[in-house]
Coordinates of C-alpha atoms in Angstrom, one line a residue:
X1 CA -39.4 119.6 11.2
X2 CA -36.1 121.7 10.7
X3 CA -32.8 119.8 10.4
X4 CA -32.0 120.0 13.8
X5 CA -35.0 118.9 15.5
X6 CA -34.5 115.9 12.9
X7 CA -31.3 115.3 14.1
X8 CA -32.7 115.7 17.9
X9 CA -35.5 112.9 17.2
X10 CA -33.4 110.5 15.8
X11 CA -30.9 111.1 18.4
X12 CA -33.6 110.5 21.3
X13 CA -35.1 107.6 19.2
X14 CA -31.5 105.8 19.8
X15 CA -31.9 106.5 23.3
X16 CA -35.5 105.5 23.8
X17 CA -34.5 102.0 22.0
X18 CA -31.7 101.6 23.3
X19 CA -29.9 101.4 20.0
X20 CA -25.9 100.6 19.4
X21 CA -25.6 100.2 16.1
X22 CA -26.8 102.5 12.8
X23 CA -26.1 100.9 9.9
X24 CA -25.5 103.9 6.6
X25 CA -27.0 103.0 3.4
X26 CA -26.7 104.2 0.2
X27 CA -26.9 103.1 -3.3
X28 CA -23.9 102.4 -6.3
X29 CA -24.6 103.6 -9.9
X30 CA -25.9 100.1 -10.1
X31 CA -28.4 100.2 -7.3
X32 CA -26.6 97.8 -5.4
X33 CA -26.9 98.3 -1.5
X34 CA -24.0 99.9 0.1
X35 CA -23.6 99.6 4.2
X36 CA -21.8 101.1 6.7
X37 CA -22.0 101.1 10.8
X38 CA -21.2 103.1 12.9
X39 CA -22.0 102.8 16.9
X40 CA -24.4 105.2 18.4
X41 CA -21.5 106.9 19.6
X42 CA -20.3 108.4 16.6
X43 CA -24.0 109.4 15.4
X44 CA -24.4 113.0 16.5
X45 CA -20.8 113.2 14.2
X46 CA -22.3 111.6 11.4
X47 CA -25.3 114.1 11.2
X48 CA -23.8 116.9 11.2
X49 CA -20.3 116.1 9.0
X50 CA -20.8 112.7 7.3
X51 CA -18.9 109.5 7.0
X52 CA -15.7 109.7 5.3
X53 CA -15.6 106.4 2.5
X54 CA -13.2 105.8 -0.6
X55 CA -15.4 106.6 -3.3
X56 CA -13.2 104.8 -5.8
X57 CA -13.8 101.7 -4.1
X58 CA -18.0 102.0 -5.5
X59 CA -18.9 100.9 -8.5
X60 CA -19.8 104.4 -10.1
X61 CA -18.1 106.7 -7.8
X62 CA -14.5 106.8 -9.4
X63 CA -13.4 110.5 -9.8
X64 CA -10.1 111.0 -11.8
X65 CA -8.4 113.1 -8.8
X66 CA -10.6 112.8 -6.0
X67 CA -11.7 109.6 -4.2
X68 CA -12.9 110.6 -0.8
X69 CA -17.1 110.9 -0.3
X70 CA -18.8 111.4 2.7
X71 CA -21.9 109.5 3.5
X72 CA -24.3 111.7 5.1
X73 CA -27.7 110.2 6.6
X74 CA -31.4 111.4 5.8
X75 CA -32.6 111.5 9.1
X76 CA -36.3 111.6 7.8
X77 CA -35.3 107.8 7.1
X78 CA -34.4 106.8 10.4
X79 CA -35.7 103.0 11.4
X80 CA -35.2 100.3 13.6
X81 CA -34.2 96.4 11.6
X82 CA -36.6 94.1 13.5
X83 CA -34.3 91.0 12.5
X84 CA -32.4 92.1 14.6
X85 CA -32.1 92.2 18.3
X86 CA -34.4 93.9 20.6
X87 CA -31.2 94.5 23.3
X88 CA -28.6 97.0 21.7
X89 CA -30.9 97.3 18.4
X90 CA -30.1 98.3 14.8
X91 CA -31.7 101.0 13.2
X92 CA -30.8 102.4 9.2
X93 CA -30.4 105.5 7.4
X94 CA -30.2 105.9 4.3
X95 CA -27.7 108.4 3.0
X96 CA -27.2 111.6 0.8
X97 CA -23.4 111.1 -1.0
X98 CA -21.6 114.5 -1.0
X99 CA -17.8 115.8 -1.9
X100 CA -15.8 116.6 0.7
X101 CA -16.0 120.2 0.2
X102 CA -20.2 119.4 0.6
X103 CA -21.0 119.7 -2.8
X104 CA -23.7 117.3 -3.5
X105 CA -21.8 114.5 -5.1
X106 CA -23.1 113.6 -9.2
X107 CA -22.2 110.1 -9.2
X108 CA -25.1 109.8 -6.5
X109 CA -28.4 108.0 -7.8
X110 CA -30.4 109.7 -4.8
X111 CA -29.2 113.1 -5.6
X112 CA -30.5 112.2 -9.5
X113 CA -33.8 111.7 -8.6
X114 CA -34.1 114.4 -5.7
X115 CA -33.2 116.8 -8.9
X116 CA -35.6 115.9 -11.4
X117 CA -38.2 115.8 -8.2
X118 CA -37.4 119.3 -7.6
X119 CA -37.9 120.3 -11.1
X120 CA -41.4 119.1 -10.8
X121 CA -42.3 120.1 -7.7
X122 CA -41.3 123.9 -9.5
X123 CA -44.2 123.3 -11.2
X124 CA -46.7 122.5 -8.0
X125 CA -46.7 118.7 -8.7
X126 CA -45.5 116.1 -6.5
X127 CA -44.6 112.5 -8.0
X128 CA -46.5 109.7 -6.7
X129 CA -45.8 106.0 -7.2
X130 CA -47.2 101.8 -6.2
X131 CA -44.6 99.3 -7.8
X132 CA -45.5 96.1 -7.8
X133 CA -42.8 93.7 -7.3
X134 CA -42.2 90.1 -8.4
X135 CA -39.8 87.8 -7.3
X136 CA -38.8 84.4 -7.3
X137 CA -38.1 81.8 -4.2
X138 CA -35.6 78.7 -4.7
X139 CA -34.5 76.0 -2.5
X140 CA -31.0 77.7 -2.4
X141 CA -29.0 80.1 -4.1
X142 CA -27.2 77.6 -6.5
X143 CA -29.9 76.5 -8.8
X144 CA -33.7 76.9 -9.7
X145 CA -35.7 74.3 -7.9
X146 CA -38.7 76.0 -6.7
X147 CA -40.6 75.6 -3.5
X148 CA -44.2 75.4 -4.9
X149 CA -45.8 74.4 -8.5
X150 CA -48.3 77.2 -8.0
X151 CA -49.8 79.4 -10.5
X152 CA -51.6 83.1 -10.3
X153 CA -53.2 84.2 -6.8
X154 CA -53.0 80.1 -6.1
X155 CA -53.2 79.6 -1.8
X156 CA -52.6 76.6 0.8
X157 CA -51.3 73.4 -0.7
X158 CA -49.7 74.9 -3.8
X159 CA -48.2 78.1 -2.2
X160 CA -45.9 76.9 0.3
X161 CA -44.2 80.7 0.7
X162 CA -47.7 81.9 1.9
X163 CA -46.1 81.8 5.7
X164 CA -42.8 83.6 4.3
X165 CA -45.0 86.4 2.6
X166 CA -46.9 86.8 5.2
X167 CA -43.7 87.3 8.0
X168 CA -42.3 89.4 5.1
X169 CA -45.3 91.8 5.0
X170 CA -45.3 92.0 8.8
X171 CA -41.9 93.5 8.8
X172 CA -41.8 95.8 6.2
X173 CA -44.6 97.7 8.1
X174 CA -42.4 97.1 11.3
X175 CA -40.5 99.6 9.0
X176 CA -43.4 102.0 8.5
X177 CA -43.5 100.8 4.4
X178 CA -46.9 99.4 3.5
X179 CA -47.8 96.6 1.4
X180 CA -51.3 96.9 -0.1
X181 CA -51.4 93.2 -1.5
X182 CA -49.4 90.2 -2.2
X183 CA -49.9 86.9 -3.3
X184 CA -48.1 84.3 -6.0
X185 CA -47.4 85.0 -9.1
X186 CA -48.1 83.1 -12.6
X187 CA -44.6 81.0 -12.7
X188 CA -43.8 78.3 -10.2
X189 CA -42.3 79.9 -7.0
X190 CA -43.4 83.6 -8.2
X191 CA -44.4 86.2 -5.9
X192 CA -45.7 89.5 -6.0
X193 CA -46.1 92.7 -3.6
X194 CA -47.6 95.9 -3.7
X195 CA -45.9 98.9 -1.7
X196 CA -48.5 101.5 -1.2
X197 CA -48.4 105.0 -3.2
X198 CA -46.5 107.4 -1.6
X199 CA -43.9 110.0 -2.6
X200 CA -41.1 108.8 -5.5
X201 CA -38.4 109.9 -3.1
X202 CA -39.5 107.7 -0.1
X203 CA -40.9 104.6 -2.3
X204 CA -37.4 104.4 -4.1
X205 CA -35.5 104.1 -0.5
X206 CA -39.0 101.5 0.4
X207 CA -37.8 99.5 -2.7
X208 CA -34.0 99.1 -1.4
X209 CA -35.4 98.0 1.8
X210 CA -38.3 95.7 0.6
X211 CA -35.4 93.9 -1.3
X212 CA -33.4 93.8 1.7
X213 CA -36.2 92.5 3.6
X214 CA -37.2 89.8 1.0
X215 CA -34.1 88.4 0.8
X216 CA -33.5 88.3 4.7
X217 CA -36.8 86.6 5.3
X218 CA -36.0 84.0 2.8
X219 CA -32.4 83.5 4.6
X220 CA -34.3 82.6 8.1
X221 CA -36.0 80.2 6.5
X222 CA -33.5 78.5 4.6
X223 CA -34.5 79.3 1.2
X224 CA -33.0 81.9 -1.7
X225 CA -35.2 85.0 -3.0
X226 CA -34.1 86.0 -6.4
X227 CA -35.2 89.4 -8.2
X228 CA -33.4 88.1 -11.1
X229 CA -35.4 89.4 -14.1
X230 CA -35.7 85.7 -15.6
X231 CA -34.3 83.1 -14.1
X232 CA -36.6 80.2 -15.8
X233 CA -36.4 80.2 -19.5
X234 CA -40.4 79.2 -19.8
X235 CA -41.7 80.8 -17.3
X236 CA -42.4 84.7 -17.2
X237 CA -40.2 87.0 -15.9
X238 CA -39.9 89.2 -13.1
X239 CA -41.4 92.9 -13.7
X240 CA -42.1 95.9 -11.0
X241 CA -45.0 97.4 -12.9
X242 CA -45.6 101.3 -11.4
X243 CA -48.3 102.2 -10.7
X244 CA -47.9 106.5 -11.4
X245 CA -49.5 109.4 -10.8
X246 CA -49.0 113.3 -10.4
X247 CA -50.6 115.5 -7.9
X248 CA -51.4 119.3 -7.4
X249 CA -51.8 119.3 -3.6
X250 CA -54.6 117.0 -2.6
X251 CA -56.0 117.1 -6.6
X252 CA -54.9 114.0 -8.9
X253 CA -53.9 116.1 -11.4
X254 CA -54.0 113.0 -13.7
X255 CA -58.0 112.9 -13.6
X256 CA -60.4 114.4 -16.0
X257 CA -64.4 113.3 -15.1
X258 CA -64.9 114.1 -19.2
X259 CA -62.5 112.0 -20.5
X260 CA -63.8 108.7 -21.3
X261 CA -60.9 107.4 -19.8
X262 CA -61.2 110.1 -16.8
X263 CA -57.7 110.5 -18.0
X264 CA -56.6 114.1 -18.1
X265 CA -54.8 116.4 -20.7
X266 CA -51.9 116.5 -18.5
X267 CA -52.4 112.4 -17.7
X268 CA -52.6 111.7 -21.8
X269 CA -49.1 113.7 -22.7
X270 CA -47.3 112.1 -19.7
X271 CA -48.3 108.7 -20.9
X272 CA -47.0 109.7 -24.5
X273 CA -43.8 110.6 -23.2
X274 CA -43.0 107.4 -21.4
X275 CA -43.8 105.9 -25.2
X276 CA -41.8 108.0 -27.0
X277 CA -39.2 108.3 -24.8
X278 CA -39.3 104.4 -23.5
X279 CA -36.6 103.1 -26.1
X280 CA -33.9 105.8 -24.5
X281 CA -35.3 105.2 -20.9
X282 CA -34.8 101.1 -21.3
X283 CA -31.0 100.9 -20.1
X284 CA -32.1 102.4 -16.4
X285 CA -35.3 100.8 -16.0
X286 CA -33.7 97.2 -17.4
X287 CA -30.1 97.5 -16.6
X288 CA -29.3 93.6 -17.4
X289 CA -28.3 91.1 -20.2
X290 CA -30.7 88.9 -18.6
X291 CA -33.8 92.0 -18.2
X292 CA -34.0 91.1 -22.3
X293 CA -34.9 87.8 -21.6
X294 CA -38.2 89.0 -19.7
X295 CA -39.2 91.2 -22.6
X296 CA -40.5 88.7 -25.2
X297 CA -43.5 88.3 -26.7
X298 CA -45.9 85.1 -25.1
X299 CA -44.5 86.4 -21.1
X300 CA -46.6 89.1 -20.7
X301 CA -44.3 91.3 -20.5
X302 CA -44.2 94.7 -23.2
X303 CA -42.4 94.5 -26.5
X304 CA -43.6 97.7 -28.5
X305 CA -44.7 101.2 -28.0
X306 CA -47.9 100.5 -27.3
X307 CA -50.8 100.8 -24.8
X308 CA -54.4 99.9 -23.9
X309 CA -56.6 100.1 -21.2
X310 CA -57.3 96.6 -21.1
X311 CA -54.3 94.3 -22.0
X312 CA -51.9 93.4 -19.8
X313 CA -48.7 92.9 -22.4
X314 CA -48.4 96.3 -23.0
X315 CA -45.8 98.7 -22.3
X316 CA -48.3 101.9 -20.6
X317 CA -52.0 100.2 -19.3
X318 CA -54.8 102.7 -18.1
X319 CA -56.6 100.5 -15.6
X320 CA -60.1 100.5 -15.2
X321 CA -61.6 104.1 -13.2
X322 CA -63.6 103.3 -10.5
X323 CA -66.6 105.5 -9.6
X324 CA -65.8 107.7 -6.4
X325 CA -62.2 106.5 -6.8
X326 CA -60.7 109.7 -8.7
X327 CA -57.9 109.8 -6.3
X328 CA -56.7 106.7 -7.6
X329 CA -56.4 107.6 -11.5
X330 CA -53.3 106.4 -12.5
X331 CA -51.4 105.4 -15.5
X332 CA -49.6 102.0 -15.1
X333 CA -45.7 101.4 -17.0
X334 CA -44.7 97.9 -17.8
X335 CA -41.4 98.1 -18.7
X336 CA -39.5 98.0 -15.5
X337 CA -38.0 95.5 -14.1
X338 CA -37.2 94.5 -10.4
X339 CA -33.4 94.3 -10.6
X340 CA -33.3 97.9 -11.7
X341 CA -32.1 101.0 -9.6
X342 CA -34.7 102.5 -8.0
X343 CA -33.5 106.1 -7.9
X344 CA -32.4 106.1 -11.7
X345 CA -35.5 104.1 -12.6
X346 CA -37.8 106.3 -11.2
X347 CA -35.9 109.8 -12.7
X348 CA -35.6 108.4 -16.1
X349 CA -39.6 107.3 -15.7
X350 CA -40.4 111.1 -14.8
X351 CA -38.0 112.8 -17.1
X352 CA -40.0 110.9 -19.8
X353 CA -43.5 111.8 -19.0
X354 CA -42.1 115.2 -17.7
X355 CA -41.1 115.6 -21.4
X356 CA -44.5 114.4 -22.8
X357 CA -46.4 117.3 -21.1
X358 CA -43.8 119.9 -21.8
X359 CA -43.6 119.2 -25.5
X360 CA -48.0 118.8 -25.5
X361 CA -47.3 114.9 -26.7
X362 CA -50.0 113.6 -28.5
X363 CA -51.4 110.2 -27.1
X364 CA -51.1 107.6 -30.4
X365 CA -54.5 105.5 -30.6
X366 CA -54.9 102.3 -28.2
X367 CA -54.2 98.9 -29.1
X368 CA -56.7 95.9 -29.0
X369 CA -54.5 93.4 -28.4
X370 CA -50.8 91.4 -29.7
X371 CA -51.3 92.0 -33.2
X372 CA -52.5 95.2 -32.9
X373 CA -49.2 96.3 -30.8
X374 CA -46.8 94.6 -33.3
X375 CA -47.4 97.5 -35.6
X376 CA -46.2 99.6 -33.2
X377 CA -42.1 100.4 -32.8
X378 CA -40.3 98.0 -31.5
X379 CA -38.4 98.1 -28.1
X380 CA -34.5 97.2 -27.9
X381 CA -34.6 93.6 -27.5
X382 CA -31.3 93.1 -26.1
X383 CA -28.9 95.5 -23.9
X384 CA -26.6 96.4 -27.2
X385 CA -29.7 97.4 -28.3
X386 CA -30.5 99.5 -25.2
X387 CA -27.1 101.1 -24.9
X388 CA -27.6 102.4 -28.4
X389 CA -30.7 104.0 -27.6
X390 CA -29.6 105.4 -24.5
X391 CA -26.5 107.1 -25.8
X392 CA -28.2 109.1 -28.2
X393 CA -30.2 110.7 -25.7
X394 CA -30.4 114.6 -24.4
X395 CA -33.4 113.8 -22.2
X396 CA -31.1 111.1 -20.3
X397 CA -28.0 112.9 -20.5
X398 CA -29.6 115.6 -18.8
X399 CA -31.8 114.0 -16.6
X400 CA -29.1 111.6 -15.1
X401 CA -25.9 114.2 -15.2
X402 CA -22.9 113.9 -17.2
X403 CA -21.1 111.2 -14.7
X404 CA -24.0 108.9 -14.0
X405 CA -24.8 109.1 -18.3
X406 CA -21.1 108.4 -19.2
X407 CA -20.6 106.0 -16.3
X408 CA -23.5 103.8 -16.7
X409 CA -22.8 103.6 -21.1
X410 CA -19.3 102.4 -19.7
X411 CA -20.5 99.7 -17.2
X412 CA -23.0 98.7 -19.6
X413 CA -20.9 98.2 -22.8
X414 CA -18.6 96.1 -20.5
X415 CA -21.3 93.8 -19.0
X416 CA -22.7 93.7 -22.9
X417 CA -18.9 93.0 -24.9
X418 CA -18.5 90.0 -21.5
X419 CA -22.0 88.5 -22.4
X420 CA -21.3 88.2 -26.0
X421 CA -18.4 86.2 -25.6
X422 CA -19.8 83.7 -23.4
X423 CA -20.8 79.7 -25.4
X424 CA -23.9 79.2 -23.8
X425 CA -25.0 75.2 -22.7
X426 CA -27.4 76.2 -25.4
X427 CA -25.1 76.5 -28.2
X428 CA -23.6 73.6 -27.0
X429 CA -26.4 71.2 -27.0
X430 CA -27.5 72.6 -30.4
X431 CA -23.9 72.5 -32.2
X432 CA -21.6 70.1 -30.5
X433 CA -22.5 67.2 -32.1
X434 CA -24.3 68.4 -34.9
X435 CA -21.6 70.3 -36.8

């Protein structure tokens, strides 16, 4: 469908729903959800020339001369909000970010990842991805007392958010996103979800909206969903473990019926790119002080450069091939974790493994198990660590472009020099009276 008969559809949609209000979204550097709407009125402007916003007002966006930024909506993304009312509805958009001259906007985290998409797509393969996606449910939003004492795949008296999974599931495919499983998680209050592979493009705009979702479920019931990476200090964290592959049309061009593995060639270099590459990538796919608390040993959750077919603690897993199932080879990465920005995430993940087949990485041998992986490199274990890493990097700088690169080392060495200043009730239980 051409850009105009997109713009047609969506237009008739409206009219067919009887829809008054399109809400705009779009992303900051952070991956923090960004909304404005318009009335139906003002759509068939806003398709064809944008919406004017002030760009310096977005964490991200500032320009040393130049603040405005239009806001132009991806028709292709066009949906109706089923929380909200039938009568007059509410659809969403998500939006491209462009100058106002229509120069595609570098500061934009979609326009990142639509780049390094197209660079492999030059090369006949198309990015597939599953995340799945923990979270945490508390009583409200100003502490940690959880609803359930529950523990992994646990049901009926122990998992008392079965009913708000469950109305959670229903509307995300009210949204056309599908959910392949979800059930609770290890830690008290955890739960997971699986979005089903599709396309990187459209499963990092599914991840915005299965967040948005999440939380507004939990809201209508009186309760406080968290993707906080770890919010309880003995419990595991949060991760959003993908689930990756690369296609060549309808071929998975990640299998290989000789490997032992049924990995491929192509499979095998990509995964030795997102090791080599993972201490760089770290700062986009665990933007947070608090995504270092997740990634320590005993949470199973990765610490080294490491991988296995088998355990689950380590930063790349090959899971298990299943006969007749070659479709379905995949290689799985750890490291993520569900605070993270989707668009960036998912770029940095690619540029990796994109660099691991370019450069013909070779795969280092698999590890049996904790000890095993502790000889491997370590990972940054904190985000001074990470923002060292990251700023040493060609592969990120030119991945992300020079604004989102400089921007991000910015935000992130602020965030870092406010955390280090902070006396935590820690320190104050250990210290206060002792010395």
């Amino acid at each position: 469908m051409d850009e105009s008969s997109s713009r047609q559809h969506v237009l008739q949609a409206c009219r067919d729903h009887d829809v008054k209000f399109i809400r705009l979204w779009f992303t900051d550097i952070l991956g923090v959800l960004k909304s404005v709407a318009i009335t139906v009125e003002e759509l068939e402007h806003a398709l064809a020339d944008g919406i004017a916003f002030d760009g310096s007002s977005i964490r991200g966006f500032a320009r040393a001369r130049e603040t405005d930024m239009l806001a132009v909506p991806d028709p292709a993304t066009f949906q109706l909000l089923p929380w909200r009312p039938r009568e007059q509805a509410v659809a969403r958009m998500f939006c491209d970010i462009r100058e106002p001259g229509g120069e595609t906007f570098p500061g934009d985290p979609r326009a990142v990842l639509k780049r390094i998409l197209a660079r492999a797509a030059s090369g006949g393969l198309t990015f597939y991805v599953s995340p799945e996606i923990e979270f945490f449910y508390f009583r409200d939003a100003h502490g940690t007392e959880p609803l359930d004492q529950g523990g992994y795949f646990d049901l009926t008296a122990f998992d008392a958010a079965s009913d708000l999974r469950r109305e959670t599931v229903l509307m995300l495919e009210e949204l056309g996103i599908g959910v392949a499983l979800s059930h609770h998680e290890v830690a008290p209050s955890q739960h997971e979800m699986d979005l089903r592979y599709t396309d990187a493009l459209t499963m990092a705009d599914a991840i915005m909206t299965y967040r948005v979702v999440v939380k507004e479920v939990a809201l209508r019931h009186g309760v406080h969903a968290t993707f906080m990476p770890k919010p309880l200090t003995e419990h595991n964290g949060s991760g959003m473990h993908l689930q990756l592959s690369l296609f060549r049309g309808e071929r998975n061009a990640f299998y290989d019926p000789d490997d032992e593995l049924r990995l491929s060639p192509l499979a095998r270099q990509f995964a030795a790119g997102l090791l080599t590459h993972a201490p760089e990538t770290l700062l986009v796919t665990n933007q947070w002080v608090n995504s270092y608390k997740r990634l320590m040993p005993g949470f199973e959750a990765p610490t080294h450069q490491s991988w296995s077919p088998h355990s689950q603690a380590e930063l790349v897993r090959v899971p298990e091939h299943r006969p007749g199932q070659e479709l379905s080879t995949r290689i799985e990465y750890r490291a993520p974790d569900a605070a993270c920005n989707p668009y960036l995430a998912l770029a940095a993940v690619l540029a990796a493994g994109l660099a691991g087949m370019d450069g013909s990485y070779e795969l280092p041998p698999a590890t049996g198990g904790a000890e095993e992986s502790a000889d491997a490199a370590a990972l940054p274990s904190s985000l001074g660590e990470a923002i060292g890493a990251f700023r040493g990097s060609g592969l990120m700088r030119e991945t992300l472009g020079n604004h989102v690169f400089e921007t991000l080392i910015a935000n992130k060495r602020e965030e870092w020099a406010r955390y280090r200043v902070q006396v935590s009730e820690y320190e104050r239980a250990q210290y206060l009276t002792l010395l």
